[in-house]
mmCIF file of C-alpha atoms and ligand atoms in Angstrom:
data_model
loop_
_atom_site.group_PDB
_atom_site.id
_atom_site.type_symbol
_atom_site.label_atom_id
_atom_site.label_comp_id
_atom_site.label_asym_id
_atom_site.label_seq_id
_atom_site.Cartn_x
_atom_site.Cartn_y
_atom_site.Cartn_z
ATOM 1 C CA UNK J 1 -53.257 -19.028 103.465
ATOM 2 C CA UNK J 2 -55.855 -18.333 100.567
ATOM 3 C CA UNK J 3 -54.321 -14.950 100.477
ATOM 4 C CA UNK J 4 -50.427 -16.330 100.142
ATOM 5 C CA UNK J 5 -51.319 -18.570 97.531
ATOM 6 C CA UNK J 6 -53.105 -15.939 95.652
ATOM 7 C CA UNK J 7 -49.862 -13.873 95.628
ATOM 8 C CA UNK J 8 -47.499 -16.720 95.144
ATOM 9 C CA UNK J 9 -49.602 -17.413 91.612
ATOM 10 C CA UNK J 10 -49.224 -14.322 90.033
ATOM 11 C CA UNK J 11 -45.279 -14.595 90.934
ATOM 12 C CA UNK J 12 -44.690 -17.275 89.453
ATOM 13 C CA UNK J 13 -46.183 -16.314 86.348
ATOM 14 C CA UNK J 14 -44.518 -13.210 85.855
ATOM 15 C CA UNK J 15 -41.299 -15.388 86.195
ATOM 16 C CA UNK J 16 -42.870 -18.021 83.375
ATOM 17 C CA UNK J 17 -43.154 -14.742 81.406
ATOM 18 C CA UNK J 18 -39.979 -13.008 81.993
ATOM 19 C CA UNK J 19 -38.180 -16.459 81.049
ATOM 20 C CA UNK J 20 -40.300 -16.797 77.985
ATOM 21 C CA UNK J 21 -39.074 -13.588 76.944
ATOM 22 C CA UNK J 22 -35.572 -14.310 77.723
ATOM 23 C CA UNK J 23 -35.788 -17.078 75.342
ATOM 24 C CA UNK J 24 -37.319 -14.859 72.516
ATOM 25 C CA UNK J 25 -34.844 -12.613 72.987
ATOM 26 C CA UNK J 26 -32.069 -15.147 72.716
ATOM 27 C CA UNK J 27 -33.137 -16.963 69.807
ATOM 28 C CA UNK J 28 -33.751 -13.424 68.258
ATOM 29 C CA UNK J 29 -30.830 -12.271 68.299
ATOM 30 C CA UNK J 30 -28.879 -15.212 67.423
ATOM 31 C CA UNK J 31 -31.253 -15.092 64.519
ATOM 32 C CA UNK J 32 -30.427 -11.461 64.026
ATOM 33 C CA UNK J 33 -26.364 -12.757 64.205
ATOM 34 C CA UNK J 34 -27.039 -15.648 61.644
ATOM 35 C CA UNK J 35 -29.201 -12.701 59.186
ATOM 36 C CA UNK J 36 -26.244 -10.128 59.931
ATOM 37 C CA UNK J 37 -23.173 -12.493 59.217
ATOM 38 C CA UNK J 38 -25.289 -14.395 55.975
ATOM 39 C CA UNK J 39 -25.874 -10.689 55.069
ATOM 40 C CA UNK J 40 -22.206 -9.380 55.267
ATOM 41 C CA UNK J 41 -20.919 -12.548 53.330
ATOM 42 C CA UNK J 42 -23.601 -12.269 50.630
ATOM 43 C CA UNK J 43 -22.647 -8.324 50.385
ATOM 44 C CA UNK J 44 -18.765 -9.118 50.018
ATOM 45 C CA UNK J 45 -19.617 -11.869 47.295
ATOM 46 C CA UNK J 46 -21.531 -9.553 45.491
ATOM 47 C CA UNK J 47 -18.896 -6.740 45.655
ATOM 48 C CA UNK J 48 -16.684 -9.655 44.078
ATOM 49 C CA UNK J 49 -19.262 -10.266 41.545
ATOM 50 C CA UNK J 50 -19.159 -6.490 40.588
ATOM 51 C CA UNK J 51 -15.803 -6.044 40.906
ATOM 52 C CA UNK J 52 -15.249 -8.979 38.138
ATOM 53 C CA UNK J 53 -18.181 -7.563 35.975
ATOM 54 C CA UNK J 54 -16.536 -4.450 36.158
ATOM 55 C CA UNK J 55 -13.209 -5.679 34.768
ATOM 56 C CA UNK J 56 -14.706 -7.806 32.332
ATOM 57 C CA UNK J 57 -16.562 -5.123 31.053
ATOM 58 C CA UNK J 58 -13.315 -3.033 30.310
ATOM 59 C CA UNK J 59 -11.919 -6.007 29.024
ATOM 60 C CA UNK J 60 -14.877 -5.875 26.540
ATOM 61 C CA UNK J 61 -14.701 -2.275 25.910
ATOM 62 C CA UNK J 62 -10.917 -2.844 25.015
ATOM 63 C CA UNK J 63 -11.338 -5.587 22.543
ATOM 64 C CA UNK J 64 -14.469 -3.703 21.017
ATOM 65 C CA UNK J 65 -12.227 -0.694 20.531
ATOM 66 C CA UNK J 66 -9.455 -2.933 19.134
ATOM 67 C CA UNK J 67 -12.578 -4.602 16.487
ATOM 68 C CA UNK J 68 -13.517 -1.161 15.580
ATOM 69 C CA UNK J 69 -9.384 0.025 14.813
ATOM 70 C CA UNK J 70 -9.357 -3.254 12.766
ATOM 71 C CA UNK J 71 -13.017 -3.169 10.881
ATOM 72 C CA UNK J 72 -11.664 0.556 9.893
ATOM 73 C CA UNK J 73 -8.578 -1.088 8.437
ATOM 74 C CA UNK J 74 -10.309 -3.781 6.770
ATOM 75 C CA UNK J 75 -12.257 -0.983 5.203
ATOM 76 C CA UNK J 76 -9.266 1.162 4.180
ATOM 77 C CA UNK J 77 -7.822 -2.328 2.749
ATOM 78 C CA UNK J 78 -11.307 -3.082 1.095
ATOM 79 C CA UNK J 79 -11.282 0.079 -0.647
ATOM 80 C CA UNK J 80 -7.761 -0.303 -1.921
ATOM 81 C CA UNK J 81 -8.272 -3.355 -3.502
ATOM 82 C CA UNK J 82 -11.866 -1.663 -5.296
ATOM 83 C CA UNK J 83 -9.676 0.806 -6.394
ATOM 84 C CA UNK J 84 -7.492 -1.934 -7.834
ATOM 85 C CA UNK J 85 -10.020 -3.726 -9.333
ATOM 86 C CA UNK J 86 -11.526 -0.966 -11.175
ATOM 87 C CA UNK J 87 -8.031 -0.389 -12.242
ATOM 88 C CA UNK J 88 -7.507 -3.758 -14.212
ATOM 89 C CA UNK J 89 -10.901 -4.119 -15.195
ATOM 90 C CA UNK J 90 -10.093 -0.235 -17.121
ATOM 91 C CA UNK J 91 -6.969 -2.292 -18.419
ATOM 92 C CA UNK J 92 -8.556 -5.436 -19.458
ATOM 93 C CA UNK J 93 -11.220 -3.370 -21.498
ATOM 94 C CA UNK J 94 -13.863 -5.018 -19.182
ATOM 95 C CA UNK J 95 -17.072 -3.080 -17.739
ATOM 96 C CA UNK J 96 -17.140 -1.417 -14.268
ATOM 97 C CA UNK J 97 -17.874 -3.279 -11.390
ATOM 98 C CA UNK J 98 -22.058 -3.335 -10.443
ATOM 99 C CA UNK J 99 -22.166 -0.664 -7.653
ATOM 100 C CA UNK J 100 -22.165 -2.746 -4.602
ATOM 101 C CA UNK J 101 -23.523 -0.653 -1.681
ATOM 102 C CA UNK J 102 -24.548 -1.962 1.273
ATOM 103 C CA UNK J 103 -28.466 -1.031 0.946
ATOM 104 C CA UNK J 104 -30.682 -4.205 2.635
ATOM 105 C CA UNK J 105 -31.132 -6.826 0.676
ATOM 106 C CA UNK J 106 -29.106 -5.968 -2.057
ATOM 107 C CA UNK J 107 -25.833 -6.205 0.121
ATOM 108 C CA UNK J 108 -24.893 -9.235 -1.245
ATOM 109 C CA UNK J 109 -25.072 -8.116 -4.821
ATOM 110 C CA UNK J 110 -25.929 -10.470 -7.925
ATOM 111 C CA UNK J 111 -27.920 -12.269 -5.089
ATOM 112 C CA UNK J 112 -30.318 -14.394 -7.975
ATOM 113 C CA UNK J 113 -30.251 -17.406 -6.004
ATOM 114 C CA UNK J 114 -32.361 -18.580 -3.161
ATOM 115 C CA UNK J 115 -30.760 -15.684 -0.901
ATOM 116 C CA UNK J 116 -32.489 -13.162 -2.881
ATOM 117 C CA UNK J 117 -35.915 -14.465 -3.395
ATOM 118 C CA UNK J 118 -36.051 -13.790 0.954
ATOM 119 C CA UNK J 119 -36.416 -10.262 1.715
ATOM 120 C CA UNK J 120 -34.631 -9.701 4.701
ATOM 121 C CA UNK J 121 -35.862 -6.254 5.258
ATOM 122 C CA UNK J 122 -39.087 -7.847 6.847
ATOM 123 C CA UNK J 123 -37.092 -10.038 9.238
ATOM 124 C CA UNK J 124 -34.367 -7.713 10.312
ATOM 125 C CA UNK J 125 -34.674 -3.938 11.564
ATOM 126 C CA UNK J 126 -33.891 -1.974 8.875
ATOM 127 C CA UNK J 127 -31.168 0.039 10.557
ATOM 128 C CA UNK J 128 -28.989 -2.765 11.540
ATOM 129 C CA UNK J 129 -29.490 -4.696 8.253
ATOM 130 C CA UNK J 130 -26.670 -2.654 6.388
ATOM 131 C CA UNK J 131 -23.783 -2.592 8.989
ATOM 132 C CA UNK J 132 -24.223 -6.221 9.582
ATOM 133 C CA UNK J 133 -24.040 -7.291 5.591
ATOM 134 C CA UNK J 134 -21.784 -4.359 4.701
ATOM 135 C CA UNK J 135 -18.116 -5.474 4.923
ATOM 136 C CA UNK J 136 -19.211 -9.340 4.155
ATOM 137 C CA UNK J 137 -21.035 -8.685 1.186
ATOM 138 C CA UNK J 138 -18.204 -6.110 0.368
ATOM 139 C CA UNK J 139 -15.709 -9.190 0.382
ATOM 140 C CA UNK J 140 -17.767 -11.238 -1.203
ATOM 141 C CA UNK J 141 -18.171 -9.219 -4.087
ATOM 142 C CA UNK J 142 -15.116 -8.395 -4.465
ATOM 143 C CA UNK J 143 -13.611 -12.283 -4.164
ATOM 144 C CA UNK J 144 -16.307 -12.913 -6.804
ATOM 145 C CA UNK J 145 -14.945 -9.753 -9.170
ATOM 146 C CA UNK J 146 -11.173 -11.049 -8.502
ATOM 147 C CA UNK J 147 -11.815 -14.713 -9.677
ATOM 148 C CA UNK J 148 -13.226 -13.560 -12.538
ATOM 149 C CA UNK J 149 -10.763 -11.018 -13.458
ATOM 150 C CA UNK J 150 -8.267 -14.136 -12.833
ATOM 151 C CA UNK J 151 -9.928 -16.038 -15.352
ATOM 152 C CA UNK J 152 -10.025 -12.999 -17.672
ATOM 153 C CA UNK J 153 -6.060 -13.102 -16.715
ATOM 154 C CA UNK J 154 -5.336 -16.596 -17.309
ATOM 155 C CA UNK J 155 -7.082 -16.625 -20.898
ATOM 156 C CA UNK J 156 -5.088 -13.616 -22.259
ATOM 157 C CA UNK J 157 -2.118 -14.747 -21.228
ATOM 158 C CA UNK J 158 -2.249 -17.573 -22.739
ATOM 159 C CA UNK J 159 -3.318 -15.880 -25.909
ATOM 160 C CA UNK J 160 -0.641 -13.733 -25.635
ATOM 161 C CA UNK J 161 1.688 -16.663 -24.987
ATOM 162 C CA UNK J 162 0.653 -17.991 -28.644
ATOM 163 C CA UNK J 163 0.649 -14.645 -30.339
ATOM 164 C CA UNK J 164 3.858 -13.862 -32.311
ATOM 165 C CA UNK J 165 5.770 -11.023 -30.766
ATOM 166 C CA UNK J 166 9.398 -11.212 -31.325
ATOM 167 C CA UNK J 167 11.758 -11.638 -33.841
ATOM 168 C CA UNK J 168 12.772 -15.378 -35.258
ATOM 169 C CA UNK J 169 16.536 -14.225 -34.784
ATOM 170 C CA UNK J 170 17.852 -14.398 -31.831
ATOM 171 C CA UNK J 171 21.287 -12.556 -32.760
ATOM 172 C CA UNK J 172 22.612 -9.667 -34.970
ATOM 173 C CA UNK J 173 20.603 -9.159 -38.137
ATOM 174 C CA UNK J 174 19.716 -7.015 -40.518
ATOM 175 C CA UNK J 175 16.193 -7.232 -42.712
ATOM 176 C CA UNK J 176 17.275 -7.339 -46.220
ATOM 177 C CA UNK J 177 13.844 -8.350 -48.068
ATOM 178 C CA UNK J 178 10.480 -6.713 -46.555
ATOM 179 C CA UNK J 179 7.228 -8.105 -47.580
ATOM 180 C CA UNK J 180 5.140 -7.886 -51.040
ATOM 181 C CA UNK J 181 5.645 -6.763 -54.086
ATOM 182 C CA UNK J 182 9.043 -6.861 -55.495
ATOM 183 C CA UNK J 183 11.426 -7.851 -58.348
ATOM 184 C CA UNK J 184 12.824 -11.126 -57.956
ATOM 185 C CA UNK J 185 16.588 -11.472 -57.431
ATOM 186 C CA UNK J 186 16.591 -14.977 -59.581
ATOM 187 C CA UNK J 187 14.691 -14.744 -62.334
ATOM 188 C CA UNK J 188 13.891 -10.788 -62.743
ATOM 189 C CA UNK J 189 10.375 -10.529 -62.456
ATOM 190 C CA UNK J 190 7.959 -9.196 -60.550
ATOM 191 C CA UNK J 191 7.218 -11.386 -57.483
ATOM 192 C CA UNK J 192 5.228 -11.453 -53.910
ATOM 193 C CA UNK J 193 7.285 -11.891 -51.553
ATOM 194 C CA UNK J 194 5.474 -13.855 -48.537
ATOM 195 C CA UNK J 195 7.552 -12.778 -45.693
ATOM 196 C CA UNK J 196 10.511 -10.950 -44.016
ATOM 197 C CA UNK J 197 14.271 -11.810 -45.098
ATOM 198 C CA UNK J 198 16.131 -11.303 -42.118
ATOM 199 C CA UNK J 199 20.234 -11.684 -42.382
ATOM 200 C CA UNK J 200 22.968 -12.350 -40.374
ATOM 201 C CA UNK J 201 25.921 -14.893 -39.811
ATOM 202 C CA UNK J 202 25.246 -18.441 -40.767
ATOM 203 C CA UNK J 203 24.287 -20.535 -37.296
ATOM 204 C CA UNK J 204 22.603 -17.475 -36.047
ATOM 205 C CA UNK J 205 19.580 -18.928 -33.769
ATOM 206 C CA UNK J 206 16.408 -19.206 -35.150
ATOM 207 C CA UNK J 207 13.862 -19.135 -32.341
ATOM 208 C CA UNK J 208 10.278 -19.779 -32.343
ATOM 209 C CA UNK J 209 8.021 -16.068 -31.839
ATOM 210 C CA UNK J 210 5.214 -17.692 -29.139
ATOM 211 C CA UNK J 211 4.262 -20.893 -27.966
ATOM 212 C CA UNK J 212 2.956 -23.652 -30.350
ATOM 213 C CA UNK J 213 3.492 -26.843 -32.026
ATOM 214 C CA UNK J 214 5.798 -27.638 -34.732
ATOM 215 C CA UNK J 215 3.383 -28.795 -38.060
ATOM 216 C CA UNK J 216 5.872 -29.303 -40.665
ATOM 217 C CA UNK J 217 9.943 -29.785 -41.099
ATOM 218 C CA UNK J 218 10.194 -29.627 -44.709
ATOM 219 C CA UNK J 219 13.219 -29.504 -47.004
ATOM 220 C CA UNK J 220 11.998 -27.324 -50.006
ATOM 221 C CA UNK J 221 13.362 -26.569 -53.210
ATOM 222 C CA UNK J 222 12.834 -22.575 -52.641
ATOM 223 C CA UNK J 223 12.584 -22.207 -49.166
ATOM 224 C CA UNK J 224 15.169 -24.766 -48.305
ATOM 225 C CA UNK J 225 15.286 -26.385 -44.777
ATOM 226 C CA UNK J 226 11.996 -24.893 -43.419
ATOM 227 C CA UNK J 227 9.966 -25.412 -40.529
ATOM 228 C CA UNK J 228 6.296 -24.068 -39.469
ATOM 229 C CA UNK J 229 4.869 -24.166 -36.210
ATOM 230 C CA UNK J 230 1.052 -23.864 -35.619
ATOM 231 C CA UNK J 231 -0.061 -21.229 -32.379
ATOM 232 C CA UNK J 232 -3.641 -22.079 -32.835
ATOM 233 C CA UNK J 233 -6.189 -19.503 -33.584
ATOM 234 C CA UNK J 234 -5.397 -20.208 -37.559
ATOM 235 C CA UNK J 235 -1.818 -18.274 -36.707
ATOM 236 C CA UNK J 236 0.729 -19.975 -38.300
ATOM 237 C CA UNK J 237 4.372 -18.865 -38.642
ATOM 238 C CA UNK J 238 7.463 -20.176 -41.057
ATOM 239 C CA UNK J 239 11.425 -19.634 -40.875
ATOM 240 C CA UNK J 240 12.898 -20.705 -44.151
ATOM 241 C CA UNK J 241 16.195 -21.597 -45.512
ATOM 242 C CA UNK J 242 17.177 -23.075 -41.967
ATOM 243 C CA UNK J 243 21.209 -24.317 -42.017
ATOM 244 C CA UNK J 244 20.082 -26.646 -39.115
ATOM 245 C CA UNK J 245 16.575 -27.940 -37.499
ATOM 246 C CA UNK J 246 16.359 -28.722 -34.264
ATOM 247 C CA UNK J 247 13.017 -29.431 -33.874
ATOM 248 C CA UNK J 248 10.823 -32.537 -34.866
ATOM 249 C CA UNK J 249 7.189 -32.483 -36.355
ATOM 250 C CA UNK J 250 4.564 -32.856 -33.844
ATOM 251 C CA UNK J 251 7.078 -30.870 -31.061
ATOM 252 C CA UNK J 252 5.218 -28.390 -29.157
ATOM 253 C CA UNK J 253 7.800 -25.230 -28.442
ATOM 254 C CA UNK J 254 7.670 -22.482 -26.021
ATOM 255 C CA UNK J 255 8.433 -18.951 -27.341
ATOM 256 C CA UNK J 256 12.232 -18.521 -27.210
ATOM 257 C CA UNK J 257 12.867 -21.807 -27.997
ATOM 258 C CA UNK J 258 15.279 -22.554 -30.309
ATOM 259 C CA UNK J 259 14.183 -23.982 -33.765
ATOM 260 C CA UNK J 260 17.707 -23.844 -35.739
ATOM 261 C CA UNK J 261 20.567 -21.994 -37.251
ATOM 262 C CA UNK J 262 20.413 -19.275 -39.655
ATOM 263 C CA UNK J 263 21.645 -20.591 -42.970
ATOM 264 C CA UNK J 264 21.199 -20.387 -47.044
ATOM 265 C CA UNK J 265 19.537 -23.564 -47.925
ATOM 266 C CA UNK J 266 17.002 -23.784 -50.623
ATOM 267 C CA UNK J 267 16.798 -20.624 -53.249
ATOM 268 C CA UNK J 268 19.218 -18.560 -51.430
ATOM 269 C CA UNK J 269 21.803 -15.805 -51.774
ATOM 270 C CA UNK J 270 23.514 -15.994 -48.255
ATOM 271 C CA UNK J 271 22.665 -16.671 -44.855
ATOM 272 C CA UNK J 272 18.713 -15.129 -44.049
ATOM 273 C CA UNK J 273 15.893 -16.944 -42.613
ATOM 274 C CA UNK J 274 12.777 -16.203 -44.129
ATOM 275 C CA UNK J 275 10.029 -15.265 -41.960
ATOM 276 C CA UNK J 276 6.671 -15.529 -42.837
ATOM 277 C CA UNK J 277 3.255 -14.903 -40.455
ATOM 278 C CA UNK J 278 0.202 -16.722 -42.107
ATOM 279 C CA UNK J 279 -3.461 -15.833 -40.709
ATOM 280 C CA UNK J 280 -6.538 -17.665 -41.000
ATOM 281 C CA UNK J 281 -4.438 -19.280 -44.460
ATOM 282 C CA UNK J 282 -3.362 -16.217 -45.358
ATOM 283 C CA UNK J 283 0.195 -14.213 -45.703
ATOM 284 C CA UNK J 284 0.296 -10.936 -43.653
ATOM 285 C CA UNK J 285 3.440 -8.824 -42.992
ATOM 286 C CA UNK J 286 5.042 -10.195 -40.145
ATOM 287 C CA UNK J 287 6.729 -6.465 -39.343
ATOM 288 C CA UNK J 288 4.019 -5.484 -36.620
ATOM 289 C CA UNK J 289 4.434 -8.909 -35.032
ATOM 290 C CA UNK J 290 8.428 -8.127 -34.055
ATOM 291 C CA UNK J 291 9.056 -7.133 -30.555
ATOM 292 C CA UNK J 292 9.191 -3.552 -32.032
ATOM 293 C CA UNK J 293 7.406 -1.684 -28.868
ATOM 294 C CA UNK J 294 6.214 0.911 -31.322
ATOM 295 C CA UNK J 295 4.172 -2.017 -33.514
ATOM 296 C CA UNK J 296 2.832 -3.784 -30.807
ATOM 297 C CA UNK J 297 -0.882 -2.622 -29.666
ATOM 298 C CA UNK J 298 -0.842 0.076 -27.120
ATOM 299 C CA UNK J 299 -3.109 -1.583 -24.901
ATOM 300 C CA UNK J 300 -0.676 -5.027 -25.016
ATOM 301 C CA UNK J 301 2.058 -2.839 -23.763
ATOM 302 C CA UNK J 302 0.241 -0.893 -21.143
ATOM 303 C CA UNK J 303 -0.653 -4.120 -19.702
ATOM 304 C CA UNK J 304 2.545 -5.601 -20.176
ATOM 305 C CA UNK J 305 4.869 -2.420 -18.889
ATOM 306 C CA UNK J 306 2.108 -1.341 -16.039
ATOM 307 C CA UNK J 307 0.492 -4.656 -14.673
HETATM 308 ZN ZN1 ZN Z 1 12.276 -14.534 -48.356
#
């Protein structure tokens, strides 16, 4: 009896054991399926992943190479319009531009303000500090030198717009009296004469040289119906012996604009207006201030014929 039971023990333990590990081996390997299948999904999600990083990253390599194509573009464009610059400034008499390389923290040129009281140098590596200003100080710069070649523009033209520089007749004519010295056709002796006598057929227009305002519509023994306009600047110009006036005192007139007709009023021997250029209160020949190319100043008419 002792000896059955003492057999039937061990039995049954072996079968506890062999159960036990059963079990173990169960739940391991449904472990081992629940590891294997997480694994395989988390390996196809990160093939996705690189898959999408691998087309963004072209994507990114495309657009880069596109910035670049442009950037060298913007660069062949920024140079052009240096080039341009220069050439205006050479044509409005004006210095050179200040060199404006792209060397740290002088990138942004002319930098007095609170910009260049911080040395950037110190903050940024040096090697990256140039290619990162460069192009953006370039434009700056160069927006800066524009605007004020614009406002060198704008205030010669309107100079120029008040500077005599064609002739009062707007018609056939001929000069038949120049300016200074000569003997008077009335009384004989030797007189100045204060302008140009330019002829032609009575009614002729009589247009004003630049831009100004009308001073005086006189009607004068000598110089008959005359009128003067004022272009500022102490330039003042007259057209005598006027058939007709068309203008009032105080008018302001553009140049072109007709003052009158050609006719023989005042002192007169036939149809002429008489043209006279005063300066600072002075006479002065009026001849170089006729749209005669070869008496206006070379510079006015390389600006004029090449801008
Ligand atoms: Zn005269």
């Amino acid at each position: 009896m002792g000896n059955e039971t003492q057999q039937a023990v061990p039995q049954a333990r072996a079968e506890r054991t062999l159960r036990a590990v059963a079990v173990v081996l169960g739940l391991a390997a449904v472990a081992a399926g629940v590891v294997a299948g997480y694994a395989f999904r988390r390996s196809a999600e990160l093939d996705r992943q690189v898959r999408t990083l691998r087309s963004e990253r072209a994507a990114l390599e495309r657009r880069l190479a596109a910035s670049e194509a442009e950037l060298s573009g913007l660069r062949q464009g920024l140079d052009r319009i240096r080039e341009a610059e220069a050439r205006i400034r050479e044509w409005l008499g004006l210095d050179p531009p200040e060199p404006q390389e792209a060397s740290g923290t002088d990138a942004r040129g002319g930098g007095q303000g609170s910009l260049g009281e911080v040395d950037l140098s110190a903050v940024a590596p040096a090697d990256r500090t140039a290619p990162a200003l460069g192009p953006a100080g370039d434009v700056d710069a160069l927006a800066d030198g524009f605007e004020a070649l614009a406002g060198r523009v704008r205030a010669l033209r309107r100079t120029w717009d008040r500077t005599p520089a064609i002739s009062p007749v707007d018609g056939e004519h001929w000069i038949s009296s120049g300016f200074g010295w000569r003997r008077s056709p009335f009384t004989g002796r030797r007189e100045f004469h204060n302008g140009l006598d330019m002829a032609g057929r009575e009614g002729t227009p009589v247009v004003a040289v630049a831009d100004g305002r009308v001073v005086r519509v006189v009607r004068d023994r000598r110089l008959g119906n005359a009128v003067a306009v004022d272009h500022g600047d102490g330039i003042e110009t007259v057209y005598g012996h006027l058939g007709r006036v068309d203008v009032a005192q105080g008018q302001k007139v553009v140049r072109g604009q007709r003052l009158g007709g050609m006719g023989s009023t005042g002192r007169s021997t036939g149809p002429h207006v008489h043209y006279a250029v005063k300066v600072d209160g002075k006479f002065v020949n009026p001849r170089p201030y006729l749209a005669d190319r070869r008496q206006v100043p070379e510079t006015v008419v390389r600006v004029l014929t090449e801008f």
